[in-house]
XYZ file of C-alpha atoms in Angstrom:
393
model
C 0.000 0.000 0.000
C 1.123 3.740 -0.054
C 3.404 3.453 3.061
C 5.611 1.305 0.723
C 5.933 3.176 -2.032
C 6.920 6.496 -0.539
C 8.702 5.310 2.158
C 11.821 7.781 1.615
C 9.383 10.594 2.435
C 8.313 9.269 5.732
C 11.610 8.318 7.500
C 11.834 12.151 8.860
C 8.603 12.145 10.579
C 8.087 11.195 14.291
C 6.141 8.488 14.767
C 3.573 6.939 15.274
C 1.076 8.627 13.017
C -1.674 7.541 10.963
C -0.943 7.811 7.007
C -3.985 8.647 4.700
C -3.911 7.760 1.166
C -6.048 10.516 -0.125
C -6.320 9.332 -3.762
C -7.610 5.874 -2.997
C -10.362 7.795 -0.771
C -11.097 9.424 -3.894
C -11.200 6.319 -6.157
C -13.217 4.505 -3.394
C -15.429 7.342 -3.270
C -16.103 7.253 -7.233
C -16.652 3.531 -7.485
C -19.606 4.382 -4.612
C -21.199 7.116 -5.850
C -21.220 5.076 -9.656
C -22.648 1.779 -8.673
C -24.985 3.473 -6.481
C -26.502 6.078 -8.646
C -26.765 3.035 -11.186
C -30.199 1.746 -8.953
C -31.011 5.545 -7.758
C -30.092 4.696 -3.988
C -28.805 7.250 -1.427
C -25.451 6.359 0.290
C -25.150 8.200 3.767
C -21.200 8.027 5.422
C -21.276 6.217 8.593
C -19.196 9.327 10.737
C -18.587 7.013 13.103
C -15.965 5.292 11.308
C -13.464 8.295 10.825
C -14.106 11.954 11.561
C -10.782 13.358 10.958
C -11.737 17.230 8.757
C -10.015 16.229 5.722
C -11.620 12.888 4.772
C -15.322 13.941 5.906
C -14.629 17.358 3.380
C -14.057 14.575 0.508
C -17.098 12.539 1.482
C -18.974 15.638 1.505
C -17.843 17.022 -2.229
C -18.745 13.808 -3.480
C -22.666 14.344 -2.238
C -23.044 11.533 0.032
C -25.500 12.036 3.134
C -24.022 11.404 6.942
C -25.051 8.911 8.953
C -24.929 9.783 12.797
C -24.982 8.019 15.978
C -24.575 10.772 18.575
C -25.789 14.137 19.036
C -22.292 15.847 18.937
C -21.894 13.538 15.587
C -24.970 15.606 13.915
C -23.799 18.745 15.399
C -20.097 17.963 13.242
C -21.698 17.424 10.367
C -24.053 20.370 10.290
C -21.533 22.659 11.041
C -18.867 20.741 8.345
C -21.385 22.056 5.714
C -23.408 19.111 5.535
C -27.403 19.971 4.693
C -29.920 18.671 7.364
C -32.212 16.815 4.420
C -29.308 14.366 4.554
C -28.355 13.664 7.803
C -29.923 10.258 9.659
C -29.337 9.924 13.269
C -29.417 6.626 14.577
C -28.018 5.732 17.933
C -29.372 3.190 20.803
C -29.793 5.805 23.079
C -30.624 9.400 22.669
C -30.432 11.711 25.042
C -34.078 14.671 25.016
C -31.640 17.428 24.567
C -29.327 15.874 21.518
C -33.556 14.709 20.082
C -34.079 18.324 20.648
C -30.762 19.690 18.467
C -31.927 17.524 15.193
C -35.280 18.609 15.920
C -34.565 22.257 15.644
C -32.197 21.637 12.214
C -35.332 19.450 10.840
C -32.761 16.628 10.234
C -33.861 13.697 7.693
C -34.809 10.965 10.055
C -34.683 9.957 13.546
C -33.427 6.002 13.319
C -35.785 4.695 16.412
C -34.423 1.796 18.671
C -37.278 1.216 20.830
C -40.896 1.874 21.209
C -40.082 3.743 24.255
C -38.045 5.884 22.285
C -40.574 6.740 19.665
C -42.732 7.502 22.254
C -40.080 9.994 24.043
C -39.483 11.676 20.660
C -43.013 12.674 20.121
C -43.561 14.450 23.384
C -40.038 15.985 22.624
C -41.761 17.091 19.170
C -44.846 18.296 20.820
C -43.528 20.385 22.997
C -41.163 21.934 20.191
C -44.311 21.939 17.765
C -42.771 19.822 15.491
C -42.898 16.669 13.908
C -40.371 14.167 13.453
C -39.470 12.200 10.811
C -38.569 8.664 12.078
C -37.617 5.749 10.422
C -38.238 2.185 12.896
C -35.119 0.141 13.446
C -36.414 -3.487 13.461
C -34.098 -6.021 14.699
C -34.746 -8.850 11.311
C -32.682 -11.538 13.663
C -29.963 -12.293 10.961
C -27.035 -13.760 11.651
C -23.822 -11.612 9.883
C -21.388 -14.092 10.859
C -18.932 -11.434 11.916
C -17.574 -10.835 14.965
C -19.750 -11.388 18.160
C -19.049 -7.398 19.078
C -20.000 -5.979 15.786
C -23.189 -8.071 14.895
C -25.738 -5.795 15.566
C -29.087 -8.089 14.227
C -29.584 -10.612 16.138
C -32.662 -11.728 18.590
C -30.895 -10.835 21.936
C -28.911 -7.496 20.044
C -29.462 -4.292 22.363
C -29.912 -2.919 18.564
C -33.143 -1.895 17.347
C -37.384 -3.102 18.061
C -37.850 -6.808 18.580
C -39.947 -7.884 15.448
C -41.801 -9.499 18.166
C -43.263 -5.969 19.436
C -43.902 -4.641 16.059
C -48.109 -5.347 16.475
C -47.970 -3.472 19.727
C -45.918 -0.366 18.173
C -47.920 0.206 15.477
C -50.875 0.437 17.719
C -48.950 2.916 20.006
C -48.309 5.226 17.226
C -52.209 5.621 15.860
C -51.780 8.381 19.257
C -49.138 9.968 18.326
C -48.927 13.475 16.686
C -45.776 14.755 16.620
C -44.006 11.524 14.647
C -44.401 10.590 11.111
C -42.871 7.040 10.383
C -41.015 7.805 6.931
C -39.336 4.487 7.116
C -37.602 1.651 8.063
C -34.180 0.429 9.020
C -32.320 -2.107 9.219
C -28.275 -3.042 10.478
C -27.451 -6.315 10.933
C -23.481 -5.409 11.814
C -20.317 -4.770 10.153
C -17.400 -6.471 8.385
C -19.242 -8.755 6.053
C -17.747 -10.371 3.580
C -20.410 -12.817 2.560
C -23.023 -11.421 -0.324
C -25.647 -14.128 0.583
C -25.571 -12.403 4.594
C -26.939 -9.423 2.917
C -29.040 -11.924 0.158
C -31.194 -13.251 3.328
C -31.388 -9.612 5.087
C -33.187 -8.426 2.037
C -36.027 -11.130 2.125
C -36.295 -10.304 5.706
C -36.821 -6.691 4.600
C -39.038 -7.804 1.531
C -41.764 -9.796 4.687
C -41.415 -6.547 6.823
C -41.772 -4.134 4.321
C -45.118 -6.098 2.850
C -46.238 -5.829 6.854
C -45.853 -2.450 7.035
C -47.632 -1.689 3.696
C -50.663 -4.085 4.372
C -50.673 -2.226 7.891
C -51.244 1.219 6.088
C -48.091 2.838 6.132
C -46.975 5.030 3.401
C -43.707 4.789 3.847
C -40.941 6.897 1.628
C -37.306 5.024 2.436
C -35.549 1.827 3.682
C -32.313 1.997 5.102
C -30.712 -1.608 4.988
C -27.674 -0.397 6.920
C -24.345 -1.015 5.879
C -21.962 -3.712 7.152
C -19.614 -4.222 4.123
C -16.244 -5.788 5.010
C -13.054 -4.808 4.052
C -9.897 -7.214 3.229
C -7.284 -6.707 6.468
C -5.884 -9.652 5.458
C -4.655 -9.047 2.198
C -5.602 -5.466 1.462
C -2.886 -4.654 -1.636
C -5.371 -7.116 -3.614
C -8.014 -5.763 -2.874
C -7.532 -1.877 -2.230
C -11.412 -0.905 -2.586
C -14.228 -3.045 -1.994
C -16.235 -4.867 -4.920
C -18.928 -2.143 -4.381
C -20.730 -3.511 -7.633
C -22.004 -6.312 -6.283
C -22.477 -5.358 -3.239
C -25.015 -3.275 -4.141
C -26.477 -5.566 -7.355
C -26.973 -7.752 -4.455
C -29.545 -5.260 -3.396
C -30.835 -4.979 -6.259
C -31.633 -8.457 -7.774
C -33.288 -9.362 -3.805
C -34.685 -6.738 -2.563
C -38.558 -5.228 -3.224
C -39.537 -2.524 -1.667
C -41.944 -0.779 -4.092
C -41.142 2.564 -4.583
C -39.357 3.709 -1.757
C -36.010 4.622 -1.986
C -33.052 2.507 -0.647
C -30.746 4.039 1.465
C -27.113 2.793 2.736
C -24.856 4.051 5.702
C -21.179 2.411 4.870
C -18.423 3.576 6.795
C -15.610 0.813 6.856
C -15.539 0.163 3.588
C -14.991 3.840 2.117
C -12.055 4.553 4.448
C -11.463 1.457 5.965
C -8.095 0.868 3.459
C -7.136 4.793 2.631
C -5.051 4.516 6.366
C -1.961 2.895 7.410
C -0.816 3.046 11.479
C 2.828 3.728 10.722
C 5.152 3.104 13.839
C 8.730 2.311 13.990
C 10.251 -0.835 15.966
C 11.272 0.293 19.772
C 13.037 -3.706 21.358
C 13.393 -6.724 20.103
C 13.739 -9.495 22.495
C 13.256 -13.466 22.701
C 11.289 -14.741 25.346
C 11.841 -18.016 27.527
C 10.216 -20.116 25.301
C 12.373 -19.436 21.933
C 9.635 -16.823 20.430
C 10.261 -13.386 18.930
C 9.261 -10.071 20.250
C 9.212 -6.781 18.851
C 8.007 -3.977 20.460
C 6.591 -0.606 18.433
C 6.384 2.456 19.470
C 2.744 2.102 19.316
C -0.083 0.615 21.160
C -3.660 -0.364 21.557
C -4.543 2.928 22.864
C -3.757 3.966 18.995
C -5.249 1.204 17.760
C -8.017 -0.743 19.976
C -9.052 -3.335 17.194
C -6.841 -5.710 17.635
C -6.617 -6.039 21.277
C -10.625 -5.472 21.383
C -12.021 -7.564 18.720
C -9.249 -9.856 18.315
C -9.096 -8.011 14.332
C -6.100 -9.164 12.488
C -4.570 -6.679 10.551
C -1.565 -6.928 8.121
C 1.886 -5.735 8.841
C 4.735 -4.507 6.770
C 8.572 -3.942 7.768
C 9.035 -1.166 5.528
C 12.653 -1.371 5.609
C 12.990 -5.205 5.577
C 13.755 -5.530 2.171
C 16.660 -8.090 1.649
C 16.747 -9.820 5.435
C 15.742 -13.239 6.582
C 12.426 -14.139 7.038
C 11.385 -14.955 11.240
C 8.047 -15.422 13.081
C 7.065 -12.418 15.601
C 4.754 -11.408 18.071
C 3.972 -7.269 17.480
C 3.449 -5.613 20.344
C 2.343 -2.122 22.394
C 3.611 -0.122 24.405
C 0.887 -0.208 26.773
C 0.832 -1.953 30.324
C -1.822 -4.650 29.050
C -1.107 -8.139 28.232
C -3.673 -8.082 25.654
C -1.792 -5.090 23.892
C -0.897 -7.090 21.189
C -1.106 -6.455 17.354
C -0.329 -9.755 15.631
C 0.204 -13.055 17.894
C 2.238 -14.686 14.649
C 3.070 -13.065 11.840
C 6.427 -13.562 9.280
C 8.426 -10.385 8.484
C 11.870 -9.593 7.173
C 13.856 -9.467 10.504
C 12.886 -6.532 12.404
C 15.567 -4.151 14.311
C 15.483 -1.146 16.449
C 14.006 1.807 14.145
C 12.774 -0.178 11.467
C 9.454 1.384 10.168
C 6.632 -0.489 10.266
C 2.793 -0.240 9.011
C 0.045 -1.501 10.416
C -2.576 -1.269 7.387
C -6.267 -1.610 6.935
C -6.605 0.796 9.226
C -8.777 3.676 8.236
C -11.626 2.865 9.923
C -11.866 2.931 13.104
C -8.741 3.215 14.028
C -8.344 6.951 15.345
C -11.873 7.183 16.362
C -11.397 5.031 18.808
C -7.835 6.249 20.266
C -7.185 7.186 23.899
C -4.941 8.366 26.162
C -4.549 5.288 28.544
C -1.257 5.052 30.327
C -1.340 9.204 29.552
C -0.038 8.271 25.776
C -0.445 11.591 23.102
C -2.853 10.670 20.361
C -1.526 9.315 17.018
C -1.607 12.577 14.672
C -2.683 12.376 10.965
C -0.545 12.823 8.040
C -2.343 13.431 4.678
C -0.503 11.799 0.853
C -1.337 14.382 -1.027
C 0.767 17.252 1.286
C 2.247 14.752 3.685
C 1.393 18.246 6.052
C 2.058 17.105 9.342
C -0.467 17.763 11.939
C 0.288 18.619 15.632
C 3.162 16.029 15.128
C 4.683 15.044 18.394
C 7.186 17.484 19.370
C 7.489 19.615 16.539
């Protein structure tokens, strides 16, 4: 990936820092807005996934809609230039006075998560005199064989209405004023890989969608989420996502009359523009004959690893030439699970080597801290390589 080829150019900076390929944003962000437009369905940027100013101006030149899951999170993007008509805000739990803020900037739709919710929202809107726009998260109980913390569908999921209390909502909201249910929405979870996961979350959308009609409701969108993987293992094969079928997937399965389909992807438009780029610290062997090397880095940069067990690939950028050996990459942190690879081959690794973590674009600074009182990884951009707030300098 880019780390590689313009290595030279990074040996003077202080690391670690994240590295953002800016042109394959752009390229990802034209094979989106092409296969999309090709069926006429809205694409909304999942914010949650990187909010760093420079990447959320691109996604916002290229006319894509934001998809929110906090107030402050629809505060950014109204005041990054975003309009309100495209903003959704979903979010398990919203607090009355971030319900108030979208209601004031007549935002696009509410994403519901619970009857109670709904209910909350329209006294909110009452007292405002206004009425909200909602679309109901149902929970479709689909299984998106990802990873236990990032499946979001499922039965027992803290994620959306039970499909089970649908009846009972829908006679709830016959009383209420001050809510007009637009929609419907659906996220099973993220990173996946498999087309038919999102094949069988389309007839589950097809059943609930014919409910909702034969109920009376004249509804205008359905959101199916997002969820699209990216490759971590392998990423230089596969730099940007196979967006074309992901969304002729969509379209061959899913029917939904006339409303109009709306997405909210987030990994896979930024997931492979950014590279963690660290340098090697120690290298030791432990008692039992295996290899250590310690970066200057940690899971307070990057929490995926240690957090969802996410296996990202790893490059010695100045290994070129040197015997291959088996490692375990490590943090700096005090945590034994502060690990970033528990076996991985690389050209011998030696104090000050460079090395990039890749694959990691998405949700990877979002999601830094300052644990153990460590300064947050700064950003560095390809098309400037402008440095900014670099340690020290």
């Amino acid at each position: 990936m880019l780390s590689s080829t313009i290595k030279e150019r990074l040996d003077g900076l202080r690391t670690p820092f994240y590295l953002y390929d800016m042109g394959l944003l752009e390229r990802t962000l034209e094979q989106v807005t092409r296969h999309s437009s090709r069926y006429g369905y809205a694409v909304h940027y999942a914010l949650k996934a990187n909010f760093e100013p420079r990447i959320f101006e691109y996604v916002r030149r290229f006319g894509l809609g934001v998809d929110c899951v906090s107030g402050n999170e629809v505060r950014y993007a109204i005041e990054s230039g975003f309009p309100p008509s495209g903003i959704v805000y979903a979010g398990v739990g919203k607090s009355d006075a971030e319900m108030e803020y979208g209601l004031r900037h007549d935002i696009f739709a509410f994403n519901c998560e619970s009857r109670q919710e709904v209910g909350v929202l329209n006294g909110i809107a009452a007292r405002m005199g206004k009425v909200a726009n909602v679309a109901l998260r149902i929970n479709p109980d689909v299984d998106p064989e990802s990873h236990r913390y990032i499946s979001t569908g499922q039965a027992d999921s803290k994620f959306g209405i039970s499909y089970r209390e649908i009846s009972e909502l829908t006679a709830e909201l016959g009383e209420m004023r001050n809510v007009r249910v637009s929609g419907l929405h659906f996220h099973i979870g993220s990173q996946i890989r498999n087309m038919a996961v999102f094949a069988k979350l389309c007839r589950r959308v097809n059943t609930l969608y014919e409910w909702f009609a034969a109920a009376g409701f004249s509804l205008g969108h359905i959101n199916v989420g997002g969820g699209l993987g990216v490759n971590y293992e392998d990423p230089e094969t596969e730099p940007i996502p196979d967006f074309a079928t992901y969304f002729g997937t969509f379209h061959k399965n899913l029917r939904v009359g006339d409303c109009r389909v709306h997405f909210e992807l987030g990994r896979s438009i930024v997931g492979q523009c950014g590279e963690l780029v660290s340098r090697v610290l120690f290298t030791k062997t432990t008692a039992g004959g295996r290899n250590v090397a310690i970066l200057d880095t940690s899971m307070t940069d990057l929490v995926r690893p240690a957090l969802y067990q996410a296996r990202h690939s790893i490059e010695n950028l100045d290994g070129a030439g040197r015997a291959a050996r088996e490692y375990i990459i490590a943090g700096t942190a005090c945590e034994t699970s502060d690990i970033f690879r528990d076996e991985v081959t690389l050209p011998e690794l030696r104090r000050g080597d460079l090395v990039a973590i890749k694959s990691t674009g998405a949700y990877g600074s979002v999601m830094a801290s300052r644990y153990n009182m460590h300064d947050i990884a700064p950003a560095v951009f390809s098309d400037t390589l402008v440095r900014a707030s670099l340690r020290g300098l």
